[in-house]
């Protein structure tokens, strides 16, 4: 389950992650990781701009990112804030390609420990 305490909600929190976090890039996503000792769980924030596409496209990618986070939350390192920004070229791809790209990026960022 993806609970509300696992979300980055406030504008100030988004800005803190963007300014103090470490940035990682892949072909379809940009991920910013910030080690936040103030929280007990890892939290997720998603930024999708209008450049990404129509509202249905933005909603689809947000649902996908939340679901990937939820499914793999038992493998996540705790007390980190993660900000995911999908790139416009990810719009029409299949979930398998996007999931593999996102998981590889999270592993590269030491946010996810894949066995």
Short mmCIF file of N, CA, C and O in Angstrom, two decimals:
data_model
loop_
_atom_site.label_atom_id
_atom_site.label_comp_id
_atom_site.label_asym_id
_atom_site.label_seq_id
_atom_site.Cartn_x
_atom_site.Cartn_y
_atom_site.Cartn_z
N UNK A 1 0.84 -1.19 0.00
CA UNK A 1 0.00 0.00 0.00
C UNK A 1 0.88 1.24 0.00
O UNK A 1 1.91 1.29 0.65
N UNK A 2 0.48 2.23 -0.73
CA UNK A 2 1.20 3.50 -0.81
C UNK A 2 0.48 4.51 0.08
O UNK A 2 -0.55 5.06 -0.28
N UNK A 3 1.04 4.74 1.28
CA UNK A 3 0.38 5.57 2.27
C UNK A 3 0.75 7.04 2.10
O UNK A 3 1.73 7.38 1.45
N UNK A 4 -0.03 7.90 2.71
CA UNK A 4 0.21 9.34 2.57
C UNK A 4 1.50 9.79 3.25
O UNK A 4 2.10 10.78 2.83
N UNK A 5 1.97 9.06 4.26
CA UNK A 5 3.22 9.45 4.91
C UNK A 5 4.44 9.05 4.07
O UNK A 5 5.57 9.38 4.42
N UNK A 6 4.22 8.37 2.95
CA UNK A 6 5.29 8.00 2.03
C UNK A 6 5.39 8.97 0.85
O UNK A 6 6.11 8.71 -0.10
N UNK A 7 4.66 10.06 0.92
CA UNK A 7 4.65 11.04 -0.17
C UNK A 7 5.32 12.33 0.25
O UNK A 7 5.19 12.77 1.38
N UNK A 8 6.01 12.93 -0.68
CA UNK A 8 6.53 14.29 -0.48
C UNK A 8 5.41 15.21 -0.95
O UNK A 8 4.99 15.13 -2.09
N UNK A 9 4.93 16.06 -0.08
CA UNK A 9 3.75 16.86 -0.40
C UNK A 9 4.03 18.35 -0.47
O UNK A 9 3.56 19.04 -1.36
N UNK A 10 4.77 18.86 0.48
CA UNK A 10 4.95 20.32 0.58
C UNK A 10 5.96 20.83 -0.44
O UNK A 10 6.94 20.16 -0.76
N UNK A 11 5.71 22.02 -0.92
CA UNK A 11 6.61 22.66 -1.88
C UNK A 11 8.02 22.80 -1.32
O UNK A 11 9.01 22.58 -2.02
N UNK A 12 8.12 23.13 -0.06
CA UNK A 12 9.44 23.29 0.58
C UNK A 12 10.20 21.98 0.59
O UNK A 12 11.43 21.97 0.43
N UNK A 13 9.50 20.87 0.77
CA UNK A 13 10.16 19.56 0.75
C UNK A 13 10.66 19.23 -0.65
O UNK A 13 11.77 18.69 -0.81
N UNK A 14 9.87 19.52 -1.68
CA UNK A 14 10.30 19.31 -3.05
C UNK A 14 11.55 20.14 -3.34
O UNK A 14 12.51 19.65 -3.94
N UNK A 15 11.53 21.40 -2.92
CA UNK A 15 12.66 22.29 -3.18
C UNK A 15 13.92 21.83 -2.44
O UNK A 15 15.02 21.92 -2.97
N UNK A 16 13.75 21.32 -1.22
CA UNK A 16 14.91 20.82 -0.46
C UNK A 16 15.56 19.64 -1.17
O UNK A 16 16.77 19.57 -1.29
N UNK A 17 14.73 18.72 -1.67
CA UNK A 17 15.27 17.57 -2.40
C UNK A 17 15.97 18.03 -3.68
O UNK A 17 17.06 17.55 -4.01
N UNK A 18 15.37 18.98 -4.38
CA UNK A 18 15.96 19.46 -5.63
C UNK A 18 17.28 20.19 -5.41
O UNK A 18 18.18 20.09 -6.23
N UNK A 19 17.40 20.94 -4.33
CA UNK A 19 18.62 21.72 -4.11
C UNK A 19 19.71 20.92 -3.41
O UNK A 19 20.89 21.10 -3.72
N UNK A 20 19.36 20.04 -2.51
CA UNK A 20 20.37 19.33 -1.71
C UNK A 20 20.59 17.89 -2.16
O UNK A 20 21.52 17.25 -1.70
N UNK A 21 19.72 17.38 -3.01
CA UNK A 21 19.81 15.98 -3.39
C UNK A 21 20.84 15.71 -4.48
O UNK A 21 21.36 16.62 -5.12
N UNK A 22 21.11 14.43 -4.67
CA UNK A 22 22.04 13.98 -5.70
C UNK A 22 21.22 13.53 -6.91
O UNK A 22 20.26 12.79 -6.77
N UNK A 23 21.63 13.97 -8.10
CA UNK A 23 20.86 13.73 -9.32
C UNK A 23 21.44 12.56 -10.10
O UNK A 23 22.65 12.43 -10.25
N UNK A 24 20.51 11.70 -10.59
CA UNK A 24 20.88 10.57 -11.44
C UNK A 24 19.99 10.61 -12.67
O UNK A 24 18.80 10.91 -12.59
N UNK A 25 20.58 10.26 -13.81
CA UNK A 25 19.86 10.31 -15.08
C UNK A 25 19.82 8.93 -15.73
O UNK A 25 20.76 8.16 -15.61
N UNK A 26 18.74 8.68 -16.43
CA UNK A 26 18.65 7.51 -17.30
C UNK A 26 18.01 7.98 -18.60
O UNK A 26 17.75 9.18 -18.79
N UNK A 27 17.73 7.06 -19.45
CA UNK A 27 17.15 7.41 -20.75
C UNK A 27 15.74 7.97 -20.61
O UNK A 27 15.34 8.85 -21.37
N UNK A 28 14.98 7.48 -19.62
CA UNK A 28 13.57 7.85 -19.51
C UNK A 28 13.22 8.61 -18.24
O UNK A 28 12.10 9.10 -18.12
N UNK A 29 14.15 8.70 -17.27
CA UNK A 29 13.83 9.34 -15.99
C UNK A 29 15.01 10.15 -15.48
O UNK A 29 16.16 9.86 -15.78
N UNK A 30 14.68 11.13 -14.66
CA UNK A 30 15.66 11.82 -13.82
C UNK A 30 15.22 11.56 -12.39
O UNK A 30 14.05 11.73 -12.04
N UNK A 31 16.17 11.15 -11.55
CA UNK A 31 15.87 10.84 -10.15
C UNK A 31 16.79 11.67 -9.28
O UNK A 31 17.99 11.76 -9.53
N UNK A 32 16.21 12.27 -8.24
CA UNK A 32 16.97 13.03 -7.27
C UNK A 32 16.77 12.38 -5.91
O UNK A 32 15.63 12.20 -5.47
N UNK A 33 17.86 12.03 -5.26
CA UNK A 33 17.82 11.34 -3.97
C UNK A 33 18.40 12.26 -2.90
O UNK A 33 19.46 12.84 -3.08
N UNK A 34 17.70 12.35 -1.77
CA UNK A 34 18.16 13.15 -0.65
C UNK A 34 18.01 12.33 0.63
O UNK A 34 16.91 11.88 0.95
N UNK A 35 19.11 12.10 1.33
CA UNK A 35 19.06 11.38 2.60
C UNK A 35 18.45 12.31 3.65
O UNK A 35 19.03 13.33 4.00
N UNK A 36 17.28 11.95 4.13
CA UNK A 36 16.53 12.80 5.05
C UNK A 36 16.40 12.10 6.40
O UNK A 36 15.56 11.23 6.56
N UNK A 37 17.22 12.45 7.39
CA UNK A 37 17.14 11.78 8.69
C UNK A 37 15.90 12.15 9.51
O UNK A 37 15.64 11.53 10.53
N UNK A 38 15.14 13.14 9.04
CA UNK A 38 13.96 13.60 9.78
C UNK A 38 12.76 12.68 9.63
O UNK A 38 11.80 12.78 10.38
N UNK A 39 12.78 11.79 8.63
CA UNK A 39 11.64 10.92 8.37
C UNK A 39 12.01 9.48 8.69
O UNK A 39 13.17 9.08 8.61
N UNK A 40 11.00 8.67 9.01
CA UNK A 40 11.23 7.28 9.36
C UNK A 40 11.15 6.36 8.14
O UNK A 40 11.69 5.26 8.17
N UNK A 41 10.47 6.80 7.10
CA UNK A 41 10.28 5.98 5.90
C UNK A 41 10.84 6.71 4.69
O UNK A 41 10.98 7.92 4.69
N UNK A 42 11.08 5.95 3.63
CA UNK A 42 11.41 6.58 2.35
C UNK A 42 10.15 7.22 1.80
O UNK A 42 9.06 6.69 1.95
N UNK A 43 10.33 8.38 1.18
CA UNK A 43 9.18 9.09 0.62
C UNK A 43 9.40 9.34 -0.86
O UNK A 43 10.53 9.46 -1.32
N UNK A 44 8.31 9.45 -1.59
CA UNK A 44 8.34 9.61 -3.04
C UNK A 44 7.65 10.89 -3.44
O UNK A 44 6.58 11.22 -2.94
N UNK A 45 8.27 11.60 -4.37
CA UNK A 45 7.66 12.76 -5.00
C UNK A 45 7.80 12.62 -6.50
O UNK A 45 8.79 12.09 -6.99
N UNK A 46 6.78 13.04 -7.24
CA UNK A 46 6.77 12.91 -8.69
C UNK A 46 6.48 14.27 -9.29
O UNK A 46 5.55 14.95 -8.88
N UNK A 47 7.29 14.66 -10.28
CA UNK A 47 7.07 15.90 -11.00
C UNK A 47 6.83 15.57 -12.46
O UNK A 47 7.70 14.98 -13.11
N UNK A 48 5.66 15.89 -12.96
CA UNK A 48 5.36 15.72 -14.39
C UNK A 48 4.86 17.06 -14.91
O UNK A 48 3.82 17.55 -14.50
N UNK A 49 5.61 17.64 -15.81
CA UNK A 49 5.23 18.93 -16.35
C UNK A 49 4.32 18.75 -17.57
O UNK A 49 4.16 17.66 -18.08
N UNK A 50 3.80 19.84 -18.05
CA UNK A 50 2.94 19.80 -19.24
C UNK A 50 3.71 19.39 -20.48
O UNK A 50 3.13 18.94 -21.45
N UNK A 51 5.03 19.56 -20.45
CA UNK A 51 5.85 19.12 -21.57
C UNK A 51 5.76 17.62 -21.78
O UNK A 51 6.04 17.13 -22.87
N UNK A 52 5.42 16.89 -20.73
CA UNK A 52 5.33 15.44 -20.83
C UNK A 52 4.19 15.02 -21.75
O UNK A 52 4.30 14.04 -22.45
N UNK A 53 3.10 15.73 -21.72
CA UNK A 53 1.98 15.39 -22.60
C UNK A 53 0.66 15.78 -21.97
O UNK A 53 0.59 16.61 -21.07
N UNK A 54 -0.39 15.14 -22.46
CA UNK A 54 -1.74 15.42 -21.97
C UNK A 54 -1.90 14.91 -20.54
O UNK A 54 -1.09 14.13 -20.04
N UNK A 55 -2.97 15.33 -19.89
CA UNK A 55 -3.22 14.96 -18.50
C UNK A 55 -3.32 13.46 -18.32
O UNK A 55 -2.86 12.91 -17.31
N UNK A 56 -3.90 12.76 -19.28
CA UNK A 56 -4.01 11.30 -19.17
C UNK A 56 -2.63 10.65 -19.21
O UNK A 56 -2.39 9.68 -18.49
N UNK A 57 -1.74 11.19 -20.02
CA UNK A 57 -0.37 10.65 -20.08
C UNK A 57 0.37 10.90 -18.76
O UNK A 57 1.07 10.02 -18.26
N UNK A 58 0.20 12.10 -18.21
CA UNK A 58 0.86 12.42 -16.95
C UNK A 58 0.31 11.57 -15.82
O UNK A 58 1.08 11.07 -14.98
N UNK A 59 -0.99 11.34 -15.79
CA UNK A 59 -1.58 10.50 -14.76
C UNK A 59 -1.11 9.06 -14.87
O UNK A 59 -0.84 8.40 -13.87
N UNK A 60 -1.00 8.58 -16.11
CA UNK A 60 -0.56 7.20 -16.34
C UNK A 60 0.85 6.98 -15.81
O UNK A 60 1.11 6.00 -15.11
N UNK A 61 1.77 7.89 -16.09
CA UNK A 61 3.14 7.72 -15.64
C UNK A 61 3.25 7.89 -14.13
O UNK A 61 4.02 7.19 -13.48
N UNK A 62 2.44 8.77 -13.54
CA UNK A 62 2.45 8.90 -12.08
C UNK A 62 1.95 7.62 -11.41
O UNK A 62 2.54 7.17 -10.41
N UNK A 63 0.89 7.04 -11.94
CA UNK A 63 0.40 5.76 -11.39
C UNK A 63 1.46 4.68 -11.51
O UNK A 63 1.67 3.90 -10.58
N UNK A 64 2.14 4.63 -12.64
CA UNK A 64 3.18 3.65 -12.83
C UNK A 64 4.32 3.82 -11.82
O UNK A 64 4.78 2.85 -11.21
N UNK A 65 4.78 5.04 -11.61
CA UNK A 65 5.88 5.29 -10.68
C UNK A 65 5.47 4.95 -9.25
O UNK A 65 6.22 4.30 -8.51
N UNK A 66 4.26 5.35 -8.86
CA UNK A 66 3.77 5.01 -7.51
C UNK A 66 3.68 3.50 -7.32
O UNK A 66 4.05 2.98 -6.26
N UNK A 67 3.19 2.80 -8.33
CA UNK A 67 3.05 1.35 -8.22
C UNK A 67 4.42 0.67 -8.13
O UNK A 67 4.61 -0.26 -7.35
N UNK A 68 5.38 1.13 -8.91
CA UNK A 68 6.73 0.57 -8.84
C UNK A 68 7.33 0.82 -7.46
O UNK A 68 7.95 -0.08 -6.87
N UNK A 69 7.13 2.01 -6.92
CA UNK A 69 7.60 2.33 -5.57
C UNK A 69 6.93 1.42 -4.55
O UNK A 69 7.59 0.87 -3.67
N UNK A 70 5.63 1.23 -4.66
CA UNK A 70 4.88 0.41 -3.71
C UNK A 70 5.33 -1.04 -3.74
O UNK A 70 5.55 -1.66 -2.69
N UNK A 71 5.49 -1.60 -4.92
CA UNK A 71 5.85 -3.01 -5.05
C UNK A 71 7.24 -3.28 -4.50
O UNK A 71 7.50 -4.32 -3.91
N UNK A 72 8.15 -2.33 -4.67
CA UNK A 72 9.53 -2.53 -4.25
C UNK A 72 9.89 -1.84 -2.95
O UNK A 72 11.07 -1.74 -2.61
N UNK A 73 8.89 -1.41 -2.17
CA UNK A 73 9.19 -0.66 -0.96
C UNK A 73 9.91 -1.51 0.10
O UNK A 73 10.64 -0.97 0.92
N UNK A 74 9.75 -2.83 0.07
CA UNK A 74 10.45 -3.67 1.04
C UNK A 74 11.94 -3.75 0.73
O UNK A 74 12.73 -4.16 1.58
N UNK A 75 12.37 -3.36 -0.46
CA UNK A 75 13.78 -3.38 -0.85
C UNK A 75 14.42 -2.00 -0.76
O UNK A 75 15.60 -1.85 -1.09
N UNK A 76 13.68 -1.01 -0.34
CA UNK A 76 14.18 0.36 -0.33
C UNK A 76 15.00 0.65 0.90
O UNK A 76 14.77 0.11 1.97
N UNK A 77 15.97 1.51 0.73
CA UNK A 77 16.73 2.01 1.87
C UNK A 77 15.88 3.07 2.57
O UNK A 77 15.27 3.91 1.92
N UNK A 78 15.83 3.03 3.87
CA UNK A 78 14.94 3.93 4.60
C UNK A 78 15.54 5.33 4.74
O UNK A 78 16.73 5.54 4.50
N UNK A 79 14.72 6.22 5.15
CA UNK A 79 15.02 7.63 5.45
C UNK A 79 15.62 8.38 4.26
O UNK A 79 16.52 9.18 4.42
N UNK A 80 15.10 8.12 3.08
CA UNK A 80 15.53 8.88 1.91
C UNK A 80 14.30 9.42 1.20
O UNK A 80 13.28 8.77 1.14
N UNK A 81 14.46 10.62 0.68
CA UNK A 81 13.42 11.21 -0.16
C UNK A 81 13.86 11.02 -1.60
O UNK A 81 15.01 11.28 -1.95
N UNK A 82 12.94 10.58 -2.43
CA UNK A 82 13.25 10.35 -3.84
C UNK A 82 12.28 11.16 -4.67
O UNK A 82 11.08 11.17 -4.41
N UNK A 83 12.81 11.85 -5.64
CA UNK A 83 12.03 12.67 -6.55
C UNK A 83 12.23 12.11 -7.95
O UNK A 83 13.36 11.97 -8.40
N UNK A 84 11.14 11.73 -8.62
CA UNK A 84 11.21 11.14 -9.95
C UNK A 84 10.59 12.11 -10.95
O UNK A 84 9.47 12.58 -10.76
N UNK A 85 11.34 12.37 -12.02
CA UNK A 85 10.87 13.24 -13.10
C UNK A 85 10.95 12.45 -14.40
O UNK A 85 12.05 12.16 -14.88
N UNK A 86 9.81 12.05 -14.95
CA UNK A 86 9.85 11.30 -16.22
C UNK A 86 10.16 12.22 -17.39
O UNK A 86 9.75 13.38 -17.41
N UNK A 87 10.89 11.69 -18.35
CA UNK A 87 11.21 12.46 -19.55
C UNK A 87 10.13 12.23 -20.60
O UNK A 87 9.49 11.17 -20.62
N UNK A 88 9.89 13.19 -21.49
CA UNK A 88 8.82 13.05 -22.49
C UNK A 88 8.96 11.83 -23.41
O UNK A 88 7.97 11.31 -23.90
N UNK A 89 10.17 11.32 -23.60
CA UNK A 89 10.33 10.17 -24.48
C UNK A 89 9.84 8.86 -23.86
O UNK A 89 9.80 7.83 -24.52
N UNK A 90 9.41 8.89 -22.60
CA UNK A 90 8.90 7.70 -21.93
C UNK A 90 7.39 7.53 -22.12
O UNK A 90 6.82 6.54 -21.68
N UNK A 91 6.78 8.47 -22.81
CA UNK A 91 5.32 8.52 -22.87
C UNK A 91 4.65 7.28 -23.44
O UNK A 91 3.70 6.77 -22.86
N UNK A 92 5.11 6.75 -24.55
CA UNK A 92 4.40 5.67 -25.22
C UNK A 92 5.07 4.32 -25.08
O UNK A 92 4.79 3.41 -25.87
N UNK A 93 5.92 4.16 -24.09
CA UNK A 93 6.63 2.89 -23.92
C UNK A 93 5.84 1.92 -23.05
O UNK A 93 4.98 2.33 -22.26
N UNK A 94 6.17 0.65 -23.16
CA UNK A 94 5.52 -0.38 -22.36
C UNK A 94 6.05 -0.34 -20.94
O UNK A 94 7.16 0.10 -20.68
N UNK A 95 5.23 -0.85 -20.01
CA UNK A 95 5.58 -0.83 -18.60
C UNK A 95 6.87 -1.59 -18.31
O UNK A 95 7.65 -1.18 -17.46
N UNK A 96 7.12 -2.69 -18.98
CA UNK A 96 8.33 -3.48 -18.71
C UNK A 96 9.59 -2.67 -18.97
O UNK A 96 10.54 -2.71 -18.18
N UNK A 97 9.62 -1.95 -20.05
CA UNK A 97 10.79 -1.13 -20.38
C UNK A 97 10.97 -0.03 -19.34
O UNK A 97 12.08 0.21 -18.86
N UNK A 98 9.88 0.64 -18.99
CA UNK A 98 9.96 1.71 -18.00
C UNK A 98 10.36 1.18 -16.63
O UNK A 98 11.19 1.78 -15.95
N UNK A 99 9.77 0.06 -16.22
CA UNK A 99 10.08 -0.51 -14.90
C UNK A 99 11.56 -0.88 -14.82
O UNK A 99 12.22 -0.56 -13.83
N UNK A 100 12.07 -1.55 -15.84
CA UNK A 100 13.48 -1.94 -15.83
C UNK A 100 14.40 -0.72 -15.77
O UNK A 100 15.39 -0.72 -15.03
N UNK A 101 14.07 0.32 -16.52
CA UNK A 101 14.87 1.53 -16.52
C UNK A 101 14.84 2.21 -15.15
O UNK A 101 15.87 2.62 -14.63
N UNK A 102 13.67 2.29 -14.56
CA UNK A 102 13.53 2.94 -13.26
C UNK A 102 14.23 2.14 -12.16
O UNK A 102 14.93 2.70 -11.32
N UNK A 103 14.10 0.83 -12.17
CA UNK A 103 14.75 0.00 -11.15
C UNK A 103 16.27 0.05 -11.28
O UNK A 103 16.98 0.10 -10.28
N UNK A 104 16.78 0.04 -12.51
CA UNK A 104 18.22 0.16 -12.71
C UNK A 104 18.72 1.51 -12.21
O UNK A 104 19.80 1.60 -11.61
N UNK A 105 17.95 2.53 -12.43
CA UNK A 105 18.34 3.87 -11.98
C UNK A 105 18.33 3.95 -10.46
O UNK A 105 19.24 4.51 -9.85
N UNK A 106 17.32 3.37 -9.82
CA UNK A 106 17.26 3.35 -8.36
C UNK A 106 18.41 2.55 -7.77
O UNK A 106 18.98 2.91 -6.76
N UNK A 107 18.76 1.46 -8.42
CA UNK A 107 19.89 0.65 -7.95
C UNK A 107 21.20 1.44 -8.12
O UNK A 107 22.05 1.42 -7.24
N UNK A 108 21.35 2.12 -9.23
CA UNK A 108 22.54 2.94 -9.48
C UNK A 108 22.67 4.03 -8.42
O UNK A 108 23.76 4.37 -8.00
N UNK A 109 21.54 4.55 -7.97
CA UNK A 109 21.54 5.61 -6.96
C UNK A 109 21.65 5.06 -5.55
O UNK A 109 21.55 5.81 -4.59
N UNK A 110 21.83 3.74 -5.41
CA UNK A 110 21.88 3.08 -4.10
C UNK A 110 20.63 3.33 -3.28
O UNK A 110 20.67 3.42 -2.05
N UNK A 111 19.51 3.48 -3.97
CA UNK A 111 18.23 3.64 -3.29
C UNK A 111 17.53 2.30 -3.17
O UNK A 111 16.71 2.10 -2.30
N UNK A 112 17.90 1.37 -4.03
CA UNK A 112 17.24 0.08 -4.08
C UNK A 112 18.30 -0.99 -4.12
O UNK A 112 19.26 -0.91 -4.89
N UNK A 113 18.13 -2.00 -3.30
CA UNK A 113 19.05 -3.12 -3.29
C UNK A 113 18.38 -4.32 -3.95
O UNK A 113 17.54 -4.97 -3.37
N UNK A 114 18.72 -4.54 -5.22
CA UNK A 114 18.15 -5.68 -5.96
C UNK A 114 19.06 -6.87 -5.73
O UNK A 114 20.27 -6.78 -5.85
N UNK A 115 18.41 -7.99 -5.40
CA UNK A 115 19.18 -9.21 -5.13
C UNK A 115 19.71 -9.82 -6.36
O UNK A 115 19.34 -9.82 -7.40
#
